[in-house]
Amino acid sequence: LAGNQLTIADYKVLPFLFGLSLPFVQKKSGVKLAPRLAQYVQDIMPLMKTSGILMSNGGWSVKEFVETKTDCPDFVGTPVVVGEGLATSSTQTGPAKRGETSAKIHAMPASANSVAAIVCAMDAGIGNMEFCNLMEGAHMKPEYLAKTAFHQIPLFEGSDGYCVAESTAILRYIATNYMPSLYPSSPKEKAMVDWAMDLMSGSIYDVLAVKIFYPVFAFAAPPADQKAENETCLDLLDKFEKAFLSNGKKFVAGNSISIAEYKAVPLMFACMQPSVEKKTGFKMTARIVKYVEDAMKEMKNASFMSSAGGYSIKEYAASKA
């Protein structure tokens, strides 16, 4: 994915694409890899010394396990070929632009995921938000799709034309190249930051955002059992506190903020809004409230979460009261 050498991106992607490349999966799902993706799987497998465990591992490999699902009915119809859609422009390689001051974060200010990248870019002094109006389909226009075929926000676009999407990838890129104090040099502290961000992009996000404040913001349908989702969210946040904020730690990496706070705080801040509590009955824990307040004091442009021409997280939440 990064050129002609393996990276951790390939280790992440291969197991999924390998699963889709299996004839059994194609037979049952009606999903088939495009030739380029199938070739990618064939190219990568020999380069990973232990890729064989995907095929054979005492009955528990991807291939062995999926082939036990014989009770799953065969797909009927025309198979869907995945991987033949729009392509982005050629990805740039090489160092980040020095002295960047005009980068754009294509986003909407009410999007907590986007705010993570926007505020970090502003604090690093490298750029600002470029409004991408999803409601009007700006993310589906050819010029935007040329930057990211995934047509999502946020999207970082450097003044040199370099583009990278996904909030955590953008945060790592900004911190690594423009504000290294936000990404610890210690491997173990860095891993804790990555762990916290992955949780905020995965299992915690799936409840904190999708089940709590997204329905209030009209970004998603209300859950079938709001009380149960509230309890699940509080349990996840309790685990977050124990994993990252115990033993007197102020922030995930210690006493200084990191990109973990830029990722987590906007999502937590959204759930702390009065309209969210009123509509869902969800009330944030005192420790997380303190964590958010402390982190926002350290962010030079945290006010963007409260004031952005009527479209900030706070303003947008208030409009749903």
mmCIF file of C-alpha atoms in Angstrom:
data_model
loop_
_atom_site.group_PDB
_atom_site.id
_atom_site.type_symbol
_atom_site.label_atom_id
_atom_site.label_comp_id
_atom_site.label_asym_id
_atom_site.label_seq_id
_atom_site.Cartn_x
_atom_site.Cartn_y
_atom_site.Cartn_z
ATOM 1 C CA LEU A 1 0.000 0.000 0.000
ATOM 2 C CA ALA A 2 2.932 2.351 0.635
ATOM 3 C CA GLY A 3 4.894 1.400 -2.463
ATOM 4 C CA ASN A 4 7.072 -1.649 -3.034
ATOM 5 C CA GLN A 5 7.651 -2.629 0.584
ATOM 6 C CA LEU A 6 5.373 -4.184 3.160
ATOM 7 C CA THR A 7 3.992 -1.932 5.893
ATOM 8 C CA ILE A 8 1.666 -2.450 8.824
ATOM 9 C CA ALA A 9 -1.127 -1.270 6.512
ATOM 10 C CA ASP A 10 -0.725 -4.454 4.492
ATOM 11 C CA TYR A 11 -0.803 -6.573 7.642
ATOM 12 C CA LYS A 12 -4.070 -4.854 8.591
ATOM 13 C CA VAL A 13 -5.739 -5.109 5.187
ATOM 14 C CA LEU A 14 -4.657 -8.541 3.954
ATOM 15 C CA PRO A 15 -6.723 -10.752 6.311
ATOM 16 C CA PHE A 16 -9.926 -9.020 5.200
ATOM 17 C CA LEU A 17 -9.186 -9.157 1.488
ATOM 18 C CA PHE A 18 -7.925 -12.715 1.821
ATOM 19 C CA GLY A 19 -11.295 -13.659 3.289
ATOM 20 C CA LEU A 20 -13.097 -12.066 0.361
ATOM 21 C CA SER A 21 -10.818 -13.849 -2.099
ATOM 22 C CA LEU A 22 -11.934 -17.295 -0.929
ATOM 23 C CA PRO A 23 -14.208 -19.104 -3.429
ATOM 24 C CA PHE A 24 -16.386 -20.289 -0.512
ATOM 25 C CA VAL A 25 -17.031 -16.711 0.587
ATOM 26 C CA GLN A 26 -17.763 -15.648 -2.976
ATOM 27 C CA LYS A 27 -20.194 -18.548 -3.338
ATOM 28 C CA LYS A 28 -22.054 -17.658 -0.153
ATOM 29 C CA SER A 29 -21.927 -13.853 -0.279
ATOM 30 C CA GLY A 30 -22.017 -12.998 -3.971
ATOM 31 C CA VAL A 31 -19.047 -10.683 -3.439
ATOM 32 C CA LYS A 32 -15.975 -11.026 -5.639
ATOM 33 C CA LEU A 33 -12.705 -9.117 -5.578
ATOM 34 C CA ALA A 34 -11.799 -7.073 -8.620
ATOM 35 C CA PRO A 35 -8.730 -8.414 -10.485
ATOM 36 C CA ARG A 36 -6.451 -5.719 -9.024
ATOM 37 C CA LEU A 37 -7.399 -6.567 -5.434
ATOM 38 C CA ALA A 38 -7.114 -10.289 -6.123
ATOM 39 C CA GLN A 39 -3.628 -9.693 -7.528
ATOM 40 C CA TYR A 40 -2.749 -7.658 -4.431
ATOM 41 C CA VAL A 41 -3.628 -10.632 -2.217
ATOM 42 C CA GLN A 42 -1.538 -12.947 -4.392
ATOM 43 C CA ASP A 43 1.409 -10.534 -4.330
ATOM 44 C CA ILE A 44 1.368 -9.958 -0.576
ATOM 45 C CA MET A 45 0.867 -13.499 0.713
ATOM 46 C CA PRO A 46 4.367 -14.754 -0.246
ATOM 47 C CA LEU A 47 5.993 -11.668 1.288
ATOM 48 C CA MET A 48 4.535 -12.280 4.753
ATOM 49 C CA LYS A 49 6.471 -15.112 6.348
ATOM 50 C CA THR A 50 3.541 -16.353 8.408
ATOM 51 C CA SER A 51 0.656 -15.631 6.031
ATOM 52 C CA GLY A 52 0.050 -19.383 5.940
ATOM 53 C CA ILE A 53 -1.884 -19.122 9.211
ATOM 54 C CA LEU A 54 -4.680 -17.520 7.201
ATOM 55 C CA MET A 55 -5.120 -20.869 5.435
ATOM 56 C CA SER A 56 -4.163 -23.435 8.056
ATOM 57 C CA ASN A 57 -4.130 -23.102 11.817
ATOM 58 C CA GLY A 58 -5.549 -26.206 13.456
ATOM 59 C CA GLY A 59 -9.019 -25.604 12.106
ATOM 60 C CA TRP A 60 -9.181 -21.978 13.253
ATOM 61 C CA SER A 61 -7.617 -20.119 10.329
ATOM 62 C CA VAL A 62 -9.739 -17.706 8.316
ATOM 63 C CA LYS A 63 -10.092 -20.238 5.515
ATOM 64 C CA GLU A 64 -10.773 -23.241 7.747
ATOM 65 C CA PHE A 65 -13.244 -21.439 9.977
ATOM 66 C CA VAL A 66 -15.292 -19.841 7.216
ATOM 67 C CA GLU A 67 -15.562 -23.147 5.377
ATOM 68 C CA THR A 68 -17.339 -24.678 8.392
ATOM 69 C CA LYS A 69 -20.313 -22.394 7.691
ATOM 70 C CA THR A 70 -21.950 -24.821 5.309
ATOM 71 C CA ASP A 71 -25.414 -24.000 6.670
ATOM 72 C CA CYS A 72 -25.167 -20.532 5.125
ATOM 73 C CA PRO A 73 -27.221 -20.521 1.911
ATOM 74 C CA ASP A 74 -25.582 -19.896 -1.446
ATOM 75 C CA PHE A 75 -25.980 -16.450 -2.959
ATOM 76 C CA VAL A 76 -28.495 -16.229 -5.771
ATOM 77 C CA GLY A 77 -28.066 -13.537 -8.385
ATOM 78 C CA THR A 78 -25.319 -11.587 -10.092
ATOM 79 C CA PRO A 79 -22.139 -11.328 -8.001
ATOM 80 C CA VAL A 80 -20.924 -7.886 -6.986
ATOM 81 C CA VAL A 81 -17.338 -7.100 -7.966
ATOM 82 C CA VAL A 82 -15.682 -4.859 -5.397
ATOM 83 C CA GLY A 83 -12.707 -2.641 -6.115
ATOM 84 C CA GLU A 84 -13.597 -1.298 -9.552
ATOM 85 C CA GLY A 85 -14.965 2.075 -8.496
ATOM 86 C CA LEU A 86 -13.553 5.576 -8.759
ATOM 87 C CA ALA A 87 -9.872 6.024 -8.071
ATOM 88 C CA THR A 88 -8.244 8.988 -6.390
ATOM 89 C CA SER A 89 -5.462 10.958 -7.995
ATOM 90 C CA SER A 90 -1.980 9.482 -7.682
ATOM 91 C CA THR A 91 -0.831 9.588 -4.068
ATOM 92 C CA GLN A 92 2.172 11.769 -3.349
ATOM 93 C CA THR A 93 5.184 10.382 -1.561
ATOM 94 C CA GLY A 94 8.090 12.033 0.196
ATOM 95 C CA PRO A 95 8.391 14.503 3.076
ATOM 96 C CA ALA A 96 5.653 16.786 4.312
ATOM 97 C CA LYS A 97 5.749 20.360 3.102
ATOM 98 C CA ARG A 98 7.868 22.544 5.330
ATOM 99 C CA GLY A 99 6.389 25.751 6.669
ATOM 100 C CA GLU A 100 2.837 24.714 5.845
ATOM 101 C CA THR A 101 0.312 27.441 6.689
ATOM 102 C CA SER A 102 -2.461 26.965 4.134
ATOM 103 C CA ALA A 103 -3.606 23.384 4.539
ATOM 104 C CA LYS A 104 -7.323 22.726 4.306
ATOM 105 C CA ILE A 105 -9.383 20.390 6.436
ATOM 106 C CA HIS A 106 -12.433 19.639 4.316
ATOM 107 C CA ALA A 107 -15.119 19.195 6.944
ATOM 108 C CA MET A 108 -18.226 20.408 8.744
ATOM 109 C CA PRO A 109 -17.894 22.035 12.188
ATOM 110 C CA ALA A 110 -20.743 19.991 13.700
ATOM 111 C CA SER A 111 -18.872 16.769 12.930
ATOM 112 C CA ALA A 112 -16.976 15.710 16.043
ATOM 113 C CA ASN A 113 -14.638 13.517 13.980
ATOM 114 C CA SER A 114 -13.860 16.489 11.770
ATOM 115 C CA VAL A 115 -13.346 18.842 14.699
ATOM 116 C CA ALA A 116 -10.524 16.614 15.917
ATOM 117 C CA ALA A 117 -8.537 17.363 12.755
ATOM 118 C CA ILE A 118 -9.663 20.990 12.428
ATOM 119 C CA VAL A 119 -8.647 22.070 15.932
ATOM 120 C CA CYS A 120 -5.352 20.173 15.723
ATOM 121 C CA ALA A 121 -4.499 21.855 12.403
ATOM 122 C CA MET A 122 -5.409 25.259 13.817
ATOM 123 C CA ASP A 123 -3.373 24.688 16.984
ATOM 124 C CA ALA A 124 -0.399 23.587 14.885
ATOM 125 C CA GLY A 125 -0.767 26.764 12.802
ATOM 126 C CA ILE A 126 -0.808 24.881 9.511
ATOM 127 C CA GLY A 127 -4.303 25.584 8.216
ATOM 128 C CA ASN A 128 -8.023 25.811 8.801
ATOM 129 C CA MET A 129 -11.375 24.317 7.855
ATOM 130 C CA GLU A 130 -12.649 24.287 4.293
ATOM 131 C CA PHE A 131 -16.412 23.874 4.574
ATOM 132 C CA CYS A 132 -17.650 20.710 2.854
ATOM 133 C CA ASN A 133 -21.433 20.768 2.840
ATOM 134 C CA LEU A 134 -22.544 17.153 2.965
ATOM 135 C CA MET A 135 -26.175 18.249 2.932
ATOM 136 C CA GLU A 136 -25.678 19.690 -0.547
ATOM 137 C CA GLY A 137 -23.606 16.758 -1.777
ATOM 138 C CA ALA A 138 -20.258 18.561 -1.945
ATOM 139 C CA HIS A 139 -18.516 15.309 -0.991
ATOM 140 C CA MET A 140 -19.883 13.577 -4.093
ATOM 141 C CA LYS A 141 -18.654 16.079 -6.655
ATOM 142 C CA PRO A 142 -15.950 14.882 -9.091
ATOM 143 C CA GLU A 143 -13.344 17.311 -7.765
ATOM 144 C CA TYR A 144 -13.812 15.990 -4.224
ATOM 145 C CA LEU A 145 -13.884 12.346 -5.286
ATOM 146 C CA ALA A 146 -10.564 12.920 -7.032
ATOM 147 C CA LYS A 147 -9.109 13.660 -3.596
ATOM 148 C CA THR A 148 -10.769 10.725 -1.814
ATOM 149 C CA ALA A 149 -12.881 8.034 -3.431
ATOM 150 C CA PHE A 150 -14.367 7.348 0.004
ATOM 151 C CA HIS A 151 -16.241 10.698 -0.172
ATOM 152 C CA GLN A 152 -16.017 11.287 3.580
ATOM 153 C CA ILE A 153 -14.945 14.015 5.958
ATOM 154 C CA PRO A 154 -12.546 15.047 7.344
ATOM 155 C CA LEU A 155 -10.016 15.254 4.536
ATOM 156 C CA PHE A 156 -6.620 16.923 4.888
ATOM 157 C CA GLU A 157 -5.358 18.719 1.779
ATOM 158 C CA GLY A 158 -1.936 20.311 1.981
ATOM 159 C CA SER A 159 -1.071 23.396 -0.043
ATOM 160 C CA ASP A 160 1.150 21.082 -2.106
ATOM 161 C CA GLY A 161 -1.904 19.004 -3.049
ATOM 162 C CA TYR A 162 -1.160 16.075 -0.746
ATOM 163 C CA CYS A 163 -4.374 14.511 0.608
ATOM 164 C CA VAL A 164 -4.996 12.112 3.461
ATOM 165 C CA ALA A 165 -8.314 11.139 5.043
ATOM 166 C CA GLU A 166 -9.580 9.671 8.340
ATOM 167 C CA SER A 167 -9.297 11.777 11.471
ATOM 168 C CA THR A 168 -6.719 9.617 13.247
ATOM 169 C CA ALA A 169 -4.484 9.447 10.161
ATOM 170 C CA ILE A 170 -4.703 13.229 9.846
ATOM 171 C CA LEU A 171 -3.885 13.702 13.528
ATOM 172 C CA ARG A 172 -0.823 11.459 13.255
ATOM 173 C CA TYR A 173 0.311 13.267 10.120
ATOM 174 C CA ILE A 174 -0.026 16.711 11.712
ATOM 175 C CA ALA A 175 1.646 15.706 14.958
ATOM 176 C CA THR A 176 4.493 13.813 13.297
ATOM 177 C CA ASN A 177 5.359 16.625 10.917
ATOM 178 C CA TYR A 178 4.247 19.867 12.551
ATOM 179 C CA MET A 179 3.589 19.424 16.275
ATOM 180 C CA PRO A 180 5.643 16.478 17.614
ATOM 181 C CA SER A 181 4.841 17.338 21.220
ATOM 182 C CA LEU A 182 1.392 15.844 20.600
ATOM 183 C CA TYR A 183 2.738 12.384 19.757
ATOM 184 C CA PRO A 184 5.042 10.920 22.441
ATOM 185 C CA SER A 185 8.453 9.666 21.378
ATOM 186 C CA SER A 186 8.323 6.823 23.901
ATOM 187 C CA PRO A 187 7.095 3.679 22.077
ATOM 188 C CA LYS A 188 4.909 2.626 25.004
ATOM 189 C CA GLU A 189 3.325 6.058 25.466
ATOM 190 C CA LYS A 190 2.806 6.315 21.727
ATOM 191 C CA ALA A 191 1.099 2.918 21.749
ATOM 192 C CA MET A 192 -1.234 4.096 24.522
ATOM 193 C CA VAL A 193 -2.158 7.147 22.436
ATOM 194 C CA ASP A 194 -2.821 4.937 19.410
ATOM 195 C CA TRP A 195 -4.855 2.529 21.529
ATOM 196 C CA ALA A 196 -7.034 5.319 22.902
ATOM 197 C CA MET A 197 -7.616 6.750 19.411
ATOM 198 C CA ASP A 198 -8.483 3.333 17.981
ATOM 199 C CA LEU A 199 -11.076 2.852 20.727
ATOM 200 C CA MET A 200 -12.535 6.273 19.997
ATOM 201 C CA SER A 201 -12.763 5.276 16.331
ATOM 202 C CA GLY A 202 -14.208 1.844 17.063
ATOM 203 C CA SER A 203 -16.059 0.313 19.990
ATOM 204 C CA ILE A 204 -16.490 3.534 21.985
ATOM 205 C CA TYR A 205 -17.407 5.591 18.917
ATOM 206 C CA ASP A 206 -20.025 3.017 17.908
ATOM 207 C CA VAL A 207 -21.950 3.784 21.090
ATOM 208 C CA LEU A 208 -20.846 7.241 22.264
ATOM 209 C CA ALA A 209 -21.505 8.812 18.889
ATOM 210 C CA VAL A 210 -23.823 6.531 16.935
ATOM 211 C CA LYS A 211 -26.167 5.677 19.817
ATOM 212 C CA ILE A 212 -25.986 8.791 21.994
ATOM 213 C CA PHE A 213 -25.529 12.115 20.214
ATOM 214 C CA TYR A 214 -25.898 11.177 16.544
ATOM 215 C CA PRO A 215 -29.664 10.577 16.895
ATOM 216 C CA VAL A 216 -30.046 13.972 18.601
ATOM 217 C CA PHE A 217 -28.069 15.633 15.806
ATOM 218 C CA ALA A 218 -30.241 13.725 13.273
ATOM 219 C CA PHE A 219 -27.127 11.939 11.982
ATOM 220 C CA ALA A 220 -28.590 8.499 12.807
ATOM 221 C CA ALA A 221 -31.841 6.859 13.844
ATOM 222 C CA PRO A 222 -32.566 6.515 17.589
ATOM 223 C CA PRO A 223 -31.638 3.158 19.104
ATOM 224 C CA ALA A 224 -34.354 0.678 20.043
ATOM 225 C CA ASP A 225 -33.386 0.831 23.726
ATOM 226 C CA GLN A 226 -31.829 4.176 24.666
ATOM 227 C CA LYS A 227 -31.441 3.297 28.346
ATOM 228 C CA ALA A 228 -29.484 0.173 27.506
ATOM 229 C CA GLU A 229 -27.204 2.118 25.147
ATOM 230 C CA ASN A 230 -26.628 4.746 27.846
ATOM 231 C CA GLU A 231 -25.544 2.037 30.268
ATOM 232 C CA THR A 232 -23.267 0.466 27.673
ATOM 233 C CA CYS A 233 -21.674 3.827 26.984
ATOM 234 C CA LEU A 234 -21.052 4.523 30.672
ATOM 235 C CA ASP A 235 -19.458 1.105 31.032
ATOM 236 C CA LEU A 236 -17.139 1.791 28.090
ATOM 237 C CA LEU A 237 -16.182 5.194 29.485
ATOM 238 C CA ASP A 238 -15.482 3.616 32.870
ATOM 239 C CA LYS A 239 -13.099 1.239 31.125
ATOM 240 C CA PHE A 240 -11.534 4.216 29.303
ATOM 241 C CA GLU A 241 -10.941 5.949 32.635
ATOM 242 C CA LYS A 242 -9.354 2.859 34.155
ATOM 243 C CA ALA A 243 -7.163 2.173 31.140
ATOM 244 C CA PHE A 244 -5.939 5.702 30.439
ATOM 245 C CA LEU A 245 -6.727 8.086 33.292
ATOM 246 C CA SER A 246 -5.855 6.097 36.426
ATOM 247 C CA ASN A 247 -2.916 6.533 38.810
ATOM 248 C CA GLY A 248 -3.240 10.306 38.845
ATOM 249 C CA LYS A 249 -2.851 10.730 35.085
ATOM 250 C CA LYS A 250 -4.413 13.900 33.731
ATOM 251 C CA PHE A 251 -4.372 12.832 30.100
ATOM 252 C CA VAL A 252 -3.814 9.646 28.120
ATOM 253 C CA ALA A 253 -0.057 10.205 27.796
ATOM 254 C CA GLY A 254 0.412 11.731 31.258
ATOM 255 C CA ASN A 255 0.241 15.395 32.151
ATOM 256 C CA SER A 256 0.438 16.764 28.605
ATOM 257 C CA ILE A 257 -2.216 16.539 25.922
ATOM 258 C CA SER A 258 -1.651 14.394 22.871
ATOM 259 C CA ILE A 259 -3.543 13.685 19.679
ATOM 260 C CA ALA A 260 -5.565 11.202 21.759
ATOM 261 C CA GLU A 261 -7.275 14.207 23.376
ATOM 262 C CA TYR A 262 -7.895 15.877 20.021
ATOM 263 C CA LYS A 263 -9.641 12.664 18.937
ATOM 264 C CA ALA A 264 -11.602 11.914 22.095
ATOM 265 C CA VAL A 265 -12.631 15.311 23.412
ATOM 266 C CA PRO A 266 -14.902 16.495 20.561
ATOM 267 C CA LEU A 267 -16.887 13.253 20.766
ATOM 268 C CA MET A 268 -17.180 13.476 24.545
ATOM 269 C CA PHE A 269 -17.969 17.201 24.405
ATOM 270 C CA ALA A 270 -20.863 16.489 22.040
ATOM 271 C CA CYS A 271 -22.339 14.036 24.541
ATOM 272 C CA MET A 272 -22.077 16.634 27.301
ATOM 273 C CA GLN A 273 -24.460 19.057 25.596
ATOM 274 C CA PRO A 274 -27.736 19.806 27.460
ATOM 275 C CA SER A 275 -29.897 18.852 24.496
ATOM 276 C CA VAL A 276 -28.258 15.426 24.364
ATOM 277 C CA GLU A 277 -28.939 14.792 28.038
ATOM 278 C CA LYS A 278 -32.504 16.067 27.646
ATOM 279 C CA LYS A 279 -33.265 13.887 24.623
ATOM 280 C CA THR A 280 -31.447 10.707 25.696
ATOM 281 C CA GLY A 281 -31.150 10.816 29.475
ATOM 282 C CA PHE A 282 -27.409 10.247 29.116
ATOM 283 C CA LYS A 283 -25.254 12.043 31.685
ATOM 284 C CA MET A 284 -21.490 12.116 31.335
ATOM 285 C CA THR A 285 -19.366 10.938 34.266
ATOM 286 C CA ALA A 286 -17.684 13.557 36.451
ATOM 287 C CA ARG A 287 -14.192 12.225 35.626
ATOM 288 C CA ILE A 288 -14.739 12.485 31.884
ATOM 289 C CA VAL A 289 -16.205 15.979 32.256
ATOM 290 C CA LYS A 290 -13.047 17.010 34.129
ATOM 291 C CA TYR A 291 -10.904 15.322 31.482
ATOM 292 C CA VAL A 292 -12.661 17.250 28.700
ATOM 293 C CA GLU A 293 -12.448 20.556 30.556
ATOM 294 C CA ASP A 294 -8.737 20.095 31.299
ATOM 295 C CA ALA A 295 -7.956 19.157 27.699
ATOM 296 C CA MET A 296 -9.900 22.075 26.245
ATOM 297 C CA LYS A 297 -7.902 24.470 28.411
ATOM 298 C CA GLU A 298 -4.747 23.152 26.722
ATOM 299 C CA MET A 299 -6.111 23.474 23.178
ATOM 300 C CA LYS A 300 -5.609 26.977 21.794
ATOM 301 C CA ASN A 301 -8.611 26.731 19.490
ATOM 302 C CA ALA A 302 -11.004 24.668 21.594
ATOM 303 C CA SER A 303 -13.527 27.506 21.270
ATOM 304 C CA PHE A 304 -14.198 26.200 17.745
ATOM 305 C CA MET A 305 -16.290 23.487 19.405
ATOM 306 C CA SER A 306 -18.562 26.151 20.864
ATOM 307 C CA SER A 307 -18.654 28.847 18.208
ATOM 308 C CA ALA A 308 -18.481 28.383 14.440
ATOM 309 C CA GLY A 309 -21.074 30.581 12.838
ATOM 310 C CA GLY A 310 -23.967 28.606 14.272
ATOM 311 C CA TYR A 311 -22.599 25.227 13.174
ATOM 312 C CA SER A 312 -20.213 24.300 15.988
ATOM 313 C CA ILE A 313 -20.895 21.205 18.067
ATOM 314 C CA LYS A 314 -22.389 23.299 20.873
ATOM 315 C CA GLU A 315 -24.444 25.533 18.584
ATOM 316 C CA TYR A 316 -25.718 22.671 16.477
ATOM 317 C CA ALA A 317 -26.672 20.663 19.557
ATOM 318 C CA ALA A 318 -28.531 23.652 20.978
ATOM 319 C CA SER A 319 -30.527 23.946 17.756
ATOM 320 C CA LYS A 320 -31.867 20.434 18.422
ATOM 321 C CA ALA A 321 -33.165 21.248 21.901
#
